[in-house]
C-alpha cells in the first residue's frame, strides 16, 4: 500500500482494506483518507477496483480485512453523511417520475409512513435543483433526461440530505467534454462552498486536473495516494502496476502509457510492503 | 340495476377497483406485470385444491397466492423474476386443472374463480374483501417512499440503506393479499387486467407519481362500474367488459399520446431532407 497517515478531522479514513470476490482478491490493503472540502480523484482503468472501493465506503460491501471510518466512526448501514451517485442508473422513460420527485426522494426516500408535504420541503428541492443548474428540467420525466441532465439530478438527489462526503462513480463516462467539464466545475464549486469532500472515480484524470486536490490511483487492487505531482510519476506508477509504465505530460495533459511490459523484478510486490518512495507517504 | 341483490356487486367491485390499481401502479413501475399474472393463477389453483378437499376456498386461495409470491421472491434474486415466474405460472395452471379434473362435480364456483362472479357476491364476502383491501392500502401507504425509490432506481435505494430484497418481498405479499381480495369477485384472469391496465394507462397521462396513482384508481373505478352496468344490460359476462374496457382505455391513452407527440414535432423538414 502506498498510503498516507490518518489525520484528525478526516471525513473518511480507510486502512488496510482488502476485499475478495469470487475467490479473487480485488482490493489489497487499500488505505487513504479525505479531509473536508477536498476534491479527490479515484483514478484507475476498467476493472481496477474503483467501484469496489466506493461500495466499501458506502457500506454496501463488507471488506474481509481493514477498517473504514466515516467521521471517525465505523460504518453504519445508512450513513446520512455519505451521498452516493452510482455508475449505472437506468430509469424507465415510462415511469411517471419528474426530476424534482427524484430529488425529493433524496431527502427522505428511505423513510416509511406517509409524508407531509410542506412548503419548506418544496423550497429545499427547488434550491437544490437551482444549485446544480437543473431548474430548467425540474418537471421533465427522469427517464427522458440526457446523460448530463440526469447526472445533475443525481447529484442533487445525493446532496439534498446534506452529506459531508460525496462519492461519484464515473460521472463523466457518458458525457461529452463540455458537459463533463461543467459537472466537474459544479462539483468543485460545491466541494469548496459547502466543505463537502468529493471522491470522484474516473478512468481519465485529465478533465479533473484543474480541480483535483489529491489523487487516489488504483491499479491491480492497490492504491497510490497523494497530490497529482506526487503520484502521477513514472517511478510511482510503475511500482504500483508492477511493470514499466511511462507518464507523459503533453500540453498540460497527462498520459499514462504502458511501457515495454518488462516486469520490474527488483520491486517488492508482496502485499503490505511499502512499495513507494518516501515522497508519496503523507502529504 | 341498483336493486338490492345488485348492491353487493357494486360495493365489492368498488373496493377492488380502489385496491387493485394502487398495488398495480407499483407492479407496472417495477416491471413485474408477469408476477401479477402468476399470483392470481396460484390463487385459482389454491381455490380449486381447497374445494376438492372440502376446505374454505378463500383460505386455499390466500395460502397459494402467498406461497407463490414468497416463492417467486425468494427464488428470483435481485428483483428479476421472469424465469421463475414463468415456471411457477405453468406449474400452477397445471395443478389447478388437475384439481378440477379430480373434483367430481364441475363446480361453477371454481369457474367463477377464473372469470369472476360480480353479480353473485354474498354479503359476508364484503367484510373480508374490505378488510384485506384496507390492509393492502395501509401497507402501500407505509412503504410508499422506499417502494417508489426501489422501483425506479434500486441502486439509489441501496445507497440510502434501503434493503431492496426486503421491500421486494413485502411488496409481493401485498400483491398476494390484493389478489385474495379480488379473485373471488372479479376472477383470477380479470384481476390482472384491473391491476395492470389502469396503472399502465395512467402513466401515459401524467408525469407525477402520486397523480398517476390517483388517476389509476379513477380509471379502474370507471372501468369496473361501466362493466357491471354493461353486463347487467347485455347479460354478457362481466369479465369480458372489464378486460375490454381496460384495454380500450390503454389504447386510447397511448393513441392520444402518440398523436400529441406527432403534432408537437417540428413541422419543417430537416435541412438534410429538404436538400435531397
Ligand atoms: N461480485 C463479483 N464477483 C467477482 N468479481 C467481481 C465482482 N464484482 C467485481 N468483481 C471484479 O472486481 C474487479 C474490480 O471491479 P470494479 O467494478 O471495482 O472495477 P472498476 O474500477 O469500477 O472498473 P470500471 O472502470 O470498469 O467501472 C473487476 O475485475 C471485477 O471483475
Ligand atoms: Mg466501476
Coordinates of C-alpha atoms and ligand atoms in Angstrom, one line a residue:
Chain A
X1 CA 0.0 0.0 0.0
X2 CA 1.1 3.5 -0.8
X3 CA -0.9 5.4 1.6
X4 CA -1.0 8.4 3.8
X5 CA -1.2 9.0 7.5
X6 CA -4.6 9.3 9.1
X7 CA -5.3 12.9 10.0
X8 CA -7.6 14.3 12.7
X9 CA -10.9 15.6 11.4
X10 CA -10.9 13.4 8.3
X11 CA -14.3 12.8 6.8
X12 CA -13.2 9.4 5.6
X13 CA -10.4 7.1 6.5
X14 CA -9.7 3.7 5.0
X15 CA -7.0 1.5 6.4
X16 CA -5.7 -1.9 5.2
X17 CA -8.9 -2.7 3.3
X18 CA -8.9 -6.0 1.5
X19 CA -11.7 -7.4 -0.5
X20 CA -12.1 -10.8 -2.1
X21 CA -14.9 -11.6 -4.7
X22 CA -15.4 -14.9 -6.4
X23 CA -12.1 -16.3 -4.9
X24 CA -10.1 -13.5 -6.3
X25 CA -8.5 -10.6 -4.4
X26 CA -10.0 -7.4 -5.7
X27 CA -8.5 -4.9 -3.2
X28 CA -5.2 -5.3 -1.4
X29 CA -4.7 -3.3 1.7
X30 CA -6.2 -0.1 0.4
X31 CA -5.8 2.9 2.6
X32 CA -6.4 6.6 2.2
X33 CA -8.2 9.5 3.9
X34 CA -10.2 12.5 2.8
X35 CA -10.4 15.9 4.6
X36 CA -13.5 18.2 4.4
X37 CA -13.8 20.3 1.2
X38 CA -11.2 18.2 -0.6
X39 CA -11.7 17.1 -4.2
X40 CA -10.1 13.7 -4.7
X41 CA -9.9 11.8 -8.0
X42 CA -10.2 8.0 -7.8
X43 CA -8.3 7.1 -10.9
X44 CA -7.8 3.7 -12.5
X45 CA -8.5 1.7 -15.6
X46 CA -11.5 -0.6 -16.2
X47 CA -11.7 -3.3 -13.6
X48 CA -9.0 -1.7 -11.4
X49 CA -11.4 -1.7 -8.3
X50 CA -12.8 1.8 -8.2
X51 CA -16.4 0.8 -7.9
X52 CA -15.4 -1.8 -5.3
X53 CA -13.7 0.9 -3.2
X54 CA -16.8 3.2 -3.4
X55 CA -19.1 0.3 -2.4
X56 CA -16.9 -0.5 0.6
X57 CA -17.1 3.2 1.6
X58 CA -20.9 3.1 1.2
X59 CA -21.1 0.1 3.5
X60 CA -22.7 -1.9 0.6
X61 CA -19.7 -4.3 0.6
X62 CA -18.0 -5.5 3.8
X63 CA -14.3 -5.8 3.5
X64 CA -12.6 -9.0 4.6
X65 CA -9.9 -7.0 6.4
X66 CA -9.4 -3.4 7.3
X67 CA -11.3 -0.5 8.8
X68 CA -13.4 2.2 7.3
X69 CA -14.1 5.2 9.4
X70 CA -16.6 7.9 8.5
X71 CA -16.1 11.0 10.7
X72 CA -14.0 8.8 12.9
X73 CA -16.8 6.3 13.5
X74 CA -17.2 2.8 12.0
X75 CA -19.6 2.5 9.1
X76 CA -23.3 2.2 9.7
X77 CA -25.5 0.8 7.0
X78 CA -27.4 4.0 6.5
X79 CA -25.0 6.8 6.9
X80 CA -26.6 10.2 6.3
X81 CA -23.2 11.8 6.0
X82 CA -22.4 10.0 2.8
X83 CA -24.0 10.7 -0.6
X84 CA -23.5 8.3 -3.5
X85 CA -24.1 8.6 -7.2
X86 CA -23.7 5.1 -8.7
X87 CA -22.0 4.3 -12.0
X88 CA -25.1 3.0 -13.8
X89 CA -28.6 4.4 -13.1
X90 CA -31.1 3.3 -15.7
X91 CA -34.6 4.8 -15.3
X92 CA -37.5 3.7 -17.3
X93 CA -38.7 6.6 -19.5
X94 CA -42.3 5.4 -19.0
X95 CA -42.0 5.8 -15.2
X96 CA -44.1 8.8 -14.1
X97 CA -41.4 10.5 -12.0
X98 CA -40.1 14.0 -12.5
X99 CA -36.6 15.2 -11.8
X100 CA -37.9 17.1 -8.8
X101 CA -39.6 14.0 -7.4
X102 CA -36.3 12.1 -7.6
X103 CA -34.5 14.9 -5.8
X104 CA -37.2 15.0 -3.1
X105 CA -36.7 11.2 -2.6
X106 CA -33.1 12.1 -1.8
X107 CA -34.4 14.0 1.2
X108 CA -36.3 11.1 2.9
X109 CA -36.7 8.3 0.4
X110 CA -35.8 5.7 2.9
X111 CA -38.5 6.7 5.5
X112 CA -41.6 4.8 5.9
X113 CA -45.0 6.3 6.7
X114 CA -46.9 9.0 4.9
X115 CA -45.1 12.1 4.0
X116 CA -46.4 15.5 5.0
X117 CA -46.0 17.8 2.0
X118 CA -44.7 21.2 3.2
X119 CA -43.6 24.4 1.6
X120 CA -40.2 24.2 3.3
X121 CA -39.6 20.8 1.7
X122 CA -40.6 22.0 -1.8
X123 CA -38.4 25.0 -1.3
X124 CA -35.4 22.9 -0.4
X125 CA -35.9 20.8 -3.5
X126 CA -36.1 23.9 -5.6
X127 CA -32.9 25.3 -4.1
X128 CA -31.1 22.1 -4.6
X129 CA -32.2 21.9 -8.3
X130 CA -31.0 25.5 -8.7
X131 CA -27.7 24.8 -7.1
X132 CA -27.0 22.1 -9.8
X133 CA -28.5 24.2 -12.6
X134 CA -31.3 21.8 -13.1
X135 CA -34.3 24.1 -12.7
X136 CA -35.0 24.1 -16.5
X137 CA -35.8 20.4 -16.5
X138 CA -37.2 20.1 -12.9
X139 CA -40.6 18.9 -14.3
X140 CA -39.3 16.6 -17.0
X141 CA -39.5 12.8 -16.6
X142 CA -36.3 11.5 -15.2
X143 CA -36.2 8.7 -17.8
X144 CA -36.2 11.2 -20.6
X145 CA -33.3 13.3 -19.4
X146 CA -30.0 13.4 -21.3
X147 CA -26.9 11.9 -19.6
X148 CA -25.6 15.3 -18.4
X149 CA -29.0 16.4 -17.2
X150 CA -29.5 13.1 -15.3
X151 CA -26.1 13.5 -13.7
X152 CA -27.1 16.9 -12.3
X153 CA -30.3 15.5 -10.9
X154 CA -28.5 12.6 -9.3
X155 CA -26.0 15.0 -7.7
X156 CA -28.9 16.9 -6.3
X157 CA -30.5 13.7 -5.1
X158 CA -27.3 12.8 -3.3
X159 CA -26.6 16.3 -1.9
X160 CA -30.0 17.3 -0.6
X161 CA -29.6 15.3 2.6
X162 CA -26.5 17.5 3.3
X163 CA -23.8 14.8 3.4
X164 CA -20.2 15.6 4.3
X165 CA -18.8 13.2 1.7
X166 CA -20.0 12.8 -1.8
X167 CA -19.0 9.7 -3.8
X168 CA -19.4 9.8 -7.6
X169 CA -18.8 6.7 -9.6
X170 CA -17.6 7.6 -13.2
X171 CA -19.9 10.6 -13.6
X172 CA -18.1 11.6 -16.7
X173 CA -18.2 8.3 -18.5
X174 CA -21.1 9.1 -20.8
X175 CA -20.7 12.9 -21.1
X176 CA -19.1 14.9 -23.9
X177 CA -16.1 17.0 -23.0
X178 CA -18.1 20.2 -22.4
X179 CA -20.8 18.6 -20.2
X180 CA -18.1 16.7 -18.3
X181 CA -16.2 20.0 -17.6
X182 CA -19.5 21.6 -16.4
X183 CA -20.1 18.7 -14.0
X184 CA -16.5 18.8 -12.7
X185 CA -16.7 22.6 -12.2
X186 CA -20.0 22.2 -10.4
X187 CA -18.7 19.6 -8.1
X188 CA -15.5 21.6 -7.4
X189 CA -17.7 24.6 -6.5
X190 CA -19.9 22.6 -4.2
X191 CA -16.9 21.0 -2.5
X192 CA -15.4 24.3 -1.8
X193 CA -18.5 26.2 -0.8
X194 CA -20.2 23.6 1.3
X195 CA -17.0 22.0 2.7
X196 CA -18.0 18.6 1.2
X197 CA -15.3 16.1 0.5
X198 CA -15.8 14.7 -3.1
X199 CA -14.4 11.4 -4.1
X200 CA -14.9 11.0 -7.9
X201 CA -13.9 8.0 -9.9
X202 CA -12.7 8.2 -13.5
X203 CA -10.5 6.3 -15.9
X204 CA -9.2 9.5 -17.4
X205 CA -7.8 12.1 -15.0
X206 CA -7.3 14.9 -17.5
X207 CA -10.7 16.6 -17.0
X208 CA -10.0 16.6 -13.3
X209 CA -6.5 18.0 -13.3
X210 CA -7.6 21.7 -12.8
X211 CA -9.7 20.9 -9.7
X212 CA -8.3 17.8 -8.1
X213 CA -6.6 18.4 -4.8
X214 CA -5.4 14.8 -4.5
X215 CA -5.5 11.6 -6.4
X216 CA -6.1 8.0 -5.3
X217 CA -4.6 6.0 -8.1
X218 CA -5.9 2.4 -8.3
X219 CA -4.2 -0.4 -10.2
X220 CA -4.5 -4.1 -9.6
X221 CA -6.3 -3.6 -6.3
X222 CA -3.6 -1.4 -4.8
X223 CA -3.5 2.4 -4.5
X224 CA -1.1 5.2 -4.5
X225 CA -2.2 8.4 -2.8
X226 CA -1.1 12.0 -2.8
X227 CA -1.1 15.1 -4.9
X228 CA -1.1 14.6 -8.7
X229 CA 2.5 15.7 -8.9
X230 CA 3.5 13.2 -6.2
X231 CA 1.6 10.2 -7.6
X232 CA 1.4 10.5 -11.3
X233 CA 5.0 9.9 -12.0
X234 CA 6.8 7.2 -13.9
X235 CA 8.5 5.6 -10.9
X236 CA 5.5 5.6 -8.6
X237 CA 3.0 4.2 -11.1
X238 CA 5.5 1.6 -12.4
X239 CA 5.8 0.3 -8.9
X240 CA 2.0 0.3 -8.4
X241 CA 1.4 -1.5 -11.7
X242 CA 4.3 -3.8 -11.2
X243 CA 5.6 -3.2 -14.7
X244 CA 7.0 -0.3 -16.6
X245 CA 4.6 2.5 -17.4
X246 CA 5.6 5.9 -18.6
X247 CA 3.9 9.1 -17.5
X248 CA 4.0 11.7 -20.3
X249 CA 3.0 15.3 -20.0
X250 CA 1.9 16.9 -23.2
X251 CA 0.3 20.3 -23.4
X252 CA -0.8 20.2 -19.8
X253 CA -2.4 16.8 -20.3
X254 CA -1.2 13.6 -18.6
X255 CA -0.9 10.3 -20.4
X256 CA -0.1 7.1 -18.7
X257 CA 1.2 4.6 -21.2
X258 CA 2.2 1.1 -20.7
X259 CA 6.0 0.6 -21.2
X260 CA 7.7 -2.4 -22.7
X261 CA 5.9 -4.7 -20.3
X262 CA 9.2 -5.7 -18.8
X263 CA 8.3 -6.6 -15.3
X264 CA 10.5 -4.9 -12.7
X265 CA 11.6 -7.8 -10.6
X266 CA 13.5 -5.5 -8.3
X267 CA 10.3 -4.1 -6.9
X268 CA 8.8 -6.0 -3.9
X269 CA 5.2 -6.8 -4.7
X270 CA 4.1 -8.7 -1.6
X271 CA 1.1 -7.1 0.0
X272 CA 1.7 -4.5 2.6
X273 CA 5.2 -3.8 1.6
X274 CA 5.9 -0.2 1.3
X275 CA 6.3 -0.1 -2.5
X276 CA 6.8 3.6 -2.9
X277 CA 9.5 6.1 -2.2
X278 CA 9.1 8.5 0.7
X279 CA 7.7 11.3 -1.4
X280 CA 4.2 9.9 -1.6
X281 CA 4.0 9.0 2.0
X282 CA 1.8 11.5 3.8
X283 CA 1.1 14.8 2.1
Chain B
X1 CA -79.7 -2.4 -11.9
X2 CA -79.4 -0.8 -8.4
X3 CA -81.7 -3.4 -6.9
X4 CA -80.9 -4.9 -3.5
X5 CA -79.2 -8.1 -4.9
X6 CA -77.0 -5.9 -7.0
X7 CA -75.9 -3.7 -4.2
X8 CA -73.2 -6.2 -3.0
X9 CA -71.8 -6.3 -6.5
X10 CA -71.4 -2.5 -6.7
X11 CA -69.8 -2.3 -3.2
X12 CA -67.3 -5.1 -3.8
X13 CA -66.4 -4.0 -7.3
X14 CA -65.7 -0.6 -5.9
X15 CA -63.4 -1.9 -3.2
X16 CA -61.5 -4.0 -5.7
X17 CA -61.3 -1.1 -8.2
X18 CA -59.6 1.0 -5.5
X19 CA -57.1 -1.6 -4.2
X20 CA -56.1 -3.3 -7.4
X21 CA -54.8 -0.2 -9.3
X22 CA -52.9 1.2 -6.3
X23 CA -51.0 -2.1 -6.0
X24 CA -50.9 -2.3 -9.8
X25 CA -49.2 1.1 -10.1
X26 CA -46.2 -0.4 -8.4
X27 CA -46.5 -3.6 -10.3
X28 CA -46.2 -1.7 -13.5
X29 CA -43.5 0.6 -12.2
X30 CA -41.4 -2.4 -11.1
X31 CA -41.9 -4.1 -14.4
X32 CA -43.4 -7.1 -12.6
X33 CA -46.6 -7.5 -14.6
X34 CA -45.7 -11.1 -15.1
X35 CA -45.7 -11.8 -11.3
X36 CA -49.1 -10.1 -11.1
X37 CA -50.3 -12.5 -13.7
X38 CA -48.9 -15.6 -11.9
X39 CA -50.1 -14.9 -8.4
X40 CA -53.8 -14.9 -9.4
X41 CA -53.2 -18.2 -11.2
X42 CA -51.8 -19.6 -8.0
X43 CA -54.9 -18.3 -6.2
X44 CA -57.0 -20.2 -8.7
X45 CA -55.1 -23.4 -8.2
X46 CA -55.3 -23.0 -4.4
X47 CA -59.1 -22.4 -4.5
X48 CA -59.6 -25.5 -6.7
X49 CA -57.5 -27.6 -4.4
X50 CA -59.3 -26.3 -1.3
X51 CA -62.7 -27.1 -2.9
X52 CA -61.5 -30.6 -3.7
X53 CA -60.6 -31.2 -0.1
X54 CA -63.8 -29.6 1.1
X55 CA -62.0 -26.6 2.7
X56 CA -62.8 -23.0 2.5
X57 CA -61.9 -21.8 -1.0
X58 CA -60.8 -18.3 0.2
X59 CA -58.4 -19.9 2.6
X60 CA -56.9 -22.1 -0.1
X61 CA -56.7 -19.2 -2.5
X62 CA -54.9 -17.0 0.0
X63 CA -52.5 -19.7 1.0
X64 CA -51.5 -20.4 -2.6
X65 CA -51.2 -16.8 -3.5
X66 CA -49.0 -16.0 -0.6
X67 CA -46.9 -19.2 -1.2
X68 CA -46.4 -18.3 -4.8
X69 CA -45.4 -14.7 -4.1
X70 CA -42.9 -15.6 -1.5
X71 CA -41.5 -18.5 -3.6
X72 CA -41.1 -16.3 -6.6
X73 CA -39.5 -13.6 -4.5
X74 CA -37.0 -16.0 -2.8
X75 CA -36.0 -17.9 -6.0
X76 CA -35.7 -14.9 -8.2
X77 CA -32.9 -12.8 -6.7
X78 CA -32.3 -9.1 -7.3
X79 CA -35.8 -8.3 -8.4
X80 CA -35.5 -10.4 -11.6
X81 CA -38.3 -12.9 -11.5
X82 CA -39.2 -13.7 -15.1
X83 CA -37.9 -17.2 -15.4
X84 CA -39.1 -18.4 -12.0
X85 CA -42.4 -16.7 -12.6
X86 CA -42.9 -18.4 -15.9
X87 CA -42.2 -21.8 -14.4
X88 CA -44.4 -21.2 -11.4
X89 CA -47.2 -20.0 -13.7
X90 CA -47.5 -23.1 -15.8
X91 CA -47.0 -25.3 -12.9
X92 CA -49.8 -23.7 -11.0
X93 CA -52.1 -23.7 -14.0
X94 CA -51.4 -27.4 -14.4
X95 CA -52.1 -28.1 -10.7
X96 CA -55.4 -26.1 -11.0
X97 CA -56.5 -28.2 -13.9
X98 CA -55.6 -31.4 -12.1
X99 CA -57.6 -30.4 -9.0
X100 CA -60.5 -29.5 -11.2
X101 CA -60.2 -32.9 -13.0
X102 CA -60.2 -34.8 -9.7
X103 CA -63.2 -32.9 -8.4
X104 CA -66.3 -35.0 -9.2
X105 CA -68.7 -32.1 -9.7
X106 CA -67.7 -29.3 -12.0
X107 CA -68.3 -26.5 -9.5
X108 CA -69.5 -23.2 -11.1
X109 CA -67.9 -21.7 -8.0
X110 CA -64.5 -22.6 -9.4
X111 CA -65.3 -21.4 -12.9
X112 CA -66.1 -18.1 -11.3
X113 CA -62.7 -18.1 -9.6
X114 CA -61.2 -17.7 -13.1
X115 CA -63.7 -15.4 -14.6
X116 CA -65.4 -13.7 -11.7
X117 CA -68.9 -13.6 -10.4
X118 CA -69.5 -10.0 -9.5
X119 CA -73.2 -10.4 -9.8
X120 CA -73.3 -13.2 -7.3
X121 CA -71.3 -11.7 -4.4
X122 CA -72.7 -12.6 -1.0
X123 CA -72.9 -10.1 1.9
X124 CA -70.4 -11.8 4.2
X125 CA -67.8 -11.7 1.5
X126 CA -67.9 -7.9 1.6
X127 CA -66.4 -7.7 5.1
X128 CA -63.4 -9.8 4.2
X129 CA -62.8 -8.0 1.0
X130 CA -62.9 -4.7 2.7
X131 CA -60.6 -5.8 5.5
X132 CA -57.9 -7.3 3.1
X133 CA -58.3 -4.2 0.9
X134 CA -57.6 -1.9 3.8
X135 CA -54.6 -3.9 4.8
X136 CA -53.1 -3.5 1.3
X137 CA -53.7 0.2 1.1
X138 CA -52.2 0.6 4.5
X139 CA -49.1 -1.3 3.6
X140 CA -48.6 0.7 0.4
X141 CA -49.1 4.0 2.3
X142 CA -46.5 3.0 4.8
X143 CA -44.0 1.7 2.3
X144 CA -44.7 4.4 -0.3
X145 CA -41.4 6.2 -0.5
X146 CA -38.9 3.3 -0.2
X147 CA -41.1 1.3 -2.6
X148 CA -41.1 4.2 -5.1
X149 CA -37.3 4.5 -4.9
X150 CA -36.5 0.8 -5.2
X151 CA -38.9 0.5 -8.1
X152 CA -37.4 3.2 -10.2
X153 CA -33.7 3.0 -9.2
X154 CA -32.7 0.1 -6.9
X155 CA -29.1 1.3 -6.9
X156 CA -30.1 4.6 -5.4
X157 CA -32.3 2.9 -2.9
X158 CA -29.4 0.7 -1.8
X159 CA -27.2 3.7 -1.4
X160 CA -29.8 5.1 1.1
X161 CA -29.6 2.0 3.2
X162 CA -32.9 0.5 1.8
X163 CA -32.8 -3.2 1.6
X164 CA -34.2 -3.9 -1.8
X165 CA -34.9 -7.5 -1.3
X166 CA -36.9 -6.9 1.8
X167 CA -39.0 -4.3 0.1
X168 CA -39.4 -6.7 -2.8
X169 CA -40.7 -9.5 -0.5
X170 CA -43.0 -7.1 1.3
X171 CA -44.4 -5.9 -1.9
X172 CA -45.0 -9.5 -3.2
X173 CA -47.0 -10.2 0.0
X174 CA -49.1 -7.2 -0.8
X175 CA -49.7 -8.5 -4.3
X176 CA -50.9 -11.8 -2.8
X177 CA -53.2 -10.0 -0.4
X178 CA -54.7 -7.9 -3.1
X179 CA -55.2 -10.9 -5.2
X180 CA -57.0 -12.7 -2.4
X181 CA -59.3 -9.7 -2.1
X182 CA -60.2 -9.6 -5.6
X183 CA -60.1 -13.1 -7.1
X184 CA -63.4 -14.3 -5.6
X185 CA -65.1 -11.3 -7.1
X186 CA -63.6 -10.5 -10.4
X187 CA -61.7 -13.7 -11.0
X188 CA -58.1 -14.7 -11.5
X189 CA -57.8 -13.7 -15.1
X190 CA -59.6 -10.4 -14.7
X191 CA -57.8 -9.3 -11.5
X192 CA -54.7 -8.9 -13.6
X193 CA -56.4 -6.5 -16.0
X194 CA -57.7 -4.3 -13.2
X195 CA -54.2 -4.2 -11.6
X196 CA -52.2 -3.5 -14.7
X197 CA -54.5 -1.9 -17.2
X198 CA -55.5 1.3 -15.4
X199 CA -51.9 1.9 -14.0
X200 CA -50.4 1.5 -17.4
X201 CA -53.0 3.9 -18.8
X202 CA -52.5 6.5 -16.1
X203 CA -48.8 6.8 -16.5
X204 CA -49.2 8.0 -20.1
X205 CA -51.4 10.8 -18.8
X206 CA -49.3 12.3 -16.0
X207 CA -45.7 12.7 -15.0
X208 CA -46.3 12.8 -11.3
X209 CA -46.2 9.6 -9.3
X210 CA -49.0 10.5 -6.8
X211 CA -51.2 11.8 -9.6
X212 CA -50.7 8.6 -11.5
X213 CA -51.8 6.5 -8.5
X214 CA -55.0 8.6 -8.1
X215 CA -55.6 8.5 -11.9
X216 CA -55.3 4.7 -11.9
X217 CA -57.9 4.4 -9.3
X218 CA -60.3 6.7 -11.2
X219 CA -59.8 4.7 -14.4
X220 CA -60.3 1.4 -12.6
X221 CA -63.5 2.7 -10.9
X222 CA -64.9 3.8 -14.2
X223 CA -63.9 0.5 -15.8
X224 CA -65.5 -1.6 -13.1
X225 CA -68.7 0.4 -12.9
X226 CA -69.2 0.6 -16.6
X227 CA -68.5 -3.2 -16.8
X228 CA -71.2 -4.0 -14.2
X229 CA -73.7 -1.8 -15.9
X230 CA -72.9 -3.2 -19.3
X231 CA -73.1 -6.8 -18.0
X232 CA -76.4 -6.1 -16.5
X233 CA -77.8 -4.6 -19.7
X234 CA -76.5 -7.2 -22.0
X235 CA -76.3 -10.3 -19.8
X236 CA -72.9 -10.9 -21.2
X237 CA -70.2 -12.0 -18.7
X238 CA -68.8 -9.1 -16.7
X239 CA -65.3 -10.3 -17.2
X240 CA -65.4 -9.6 -20.9
X241 CA -66.3 -6.0 -20.3
X242 CA -63.6 -5.5 -17.6
X243 CA -60.8 -6.7 -19.9
X244 CA -62.2 -4.9 -22.9
X245 CA -62.6 -1.6 -21.2
X246 CA -59.3 -1.7 -19.5
X247 CA -57.6 -2.5 -22.8
X248 CA -59.6 0.2 -24.7
X249 CA -58.5 2.8 -22.1
X250 CA -54.9 1.8 -22.6
X251 CA -55.1 2.1 -26.3
X252 CA -56.9 5.4 -26.1
X253 CA -54.2 6.9 -23.8
X254 CA -51.4 5.6 -25.9
X255 CA -53.0 6.8 -29.1
X256 CA -53.6 10.2 -27.6
X257 CA -50.0 10.5 -26.6
X258 CA -48.8 9.4 -30.0
X259 CA -51.0 12.0 -31.7
X260 CA -49.8 14.7 -29.2
X261 CA -46.1 13.8 -29.9
X262 CA -46.7 13.7 -33.6
X263 CA -48.1 17.2 -33.6
X264 CA -45.5 18.7 -31.2
X265 CA -42.7 17.7 -33.6
X266 CA -41.2 20.4 -35.6
X267 CA -43.1 20.7 -38.9
X268 CA -40.3 21.9 -41.1
X269 CA -38.2 19.1 -42.7
X270 CA -34.7 18.6 -41.5
X271 CA -32.1 20.5 -43.5
X272 CA -30.6 17.3 -45.0
X273 CA -34.0 16.1 -46.1
X274 CA -35.0 19.3 -47.9
X275 CA -31.7 19.3 -49.8
X276 CA -32.3 15.8 -51.1
Ligands
LIG1 N1 -19.4 -9.9 -7.5 C1 -18.2 -10.1 -8.1 N2 -17.6 -11.3 -8.2 C2 -16.4 -11.5 -8.8 N3 -15.7 -10.5 -9.2 C3 -16.1 -9.2 -9.1 C4 -17.4 -8.9 -8.5 N4 -17.6 -7.6 -8.5 C5 -16.5 -7.1 -9.1 N5 -15.6 -8.0 -9.4 C6 -14.3 -7.8 -10.1 O1 -13.6 -6.9 -9.4 C7 -12.8 -6.1 -10.2 C8 -12.9 -4.6 -9.9 O2 -14.2 -4.3 -10.3 P1 -14.8 -2.8 -10.2 O3 -16.2 -2.8 -10.6 O4 -14.5 -2.3 -8.8 O5 -13.8 -2.1 -11.2 P2 -13.9 -0.5 -11.7 O6 -12.5 0.0 -11.4 O7 -15.0 0.2 -11.1 O8 -14.0 -0.7 -13.3 P3 -14.8 0.2 -14.3 O9 -14.0 1.3 -14.7 O10 -15.0 -0.8 -15.5 O11 -16.1 0.5 -13.7 C9 -13.1 -6.5 -11.7 O12 -12.1 -7.3 -12.1 C10 -14.4 -7.2 -11.5 O13 -14.5 -8.3 -12.4
LIG2 MG1 -16.8 0.9 -11.9

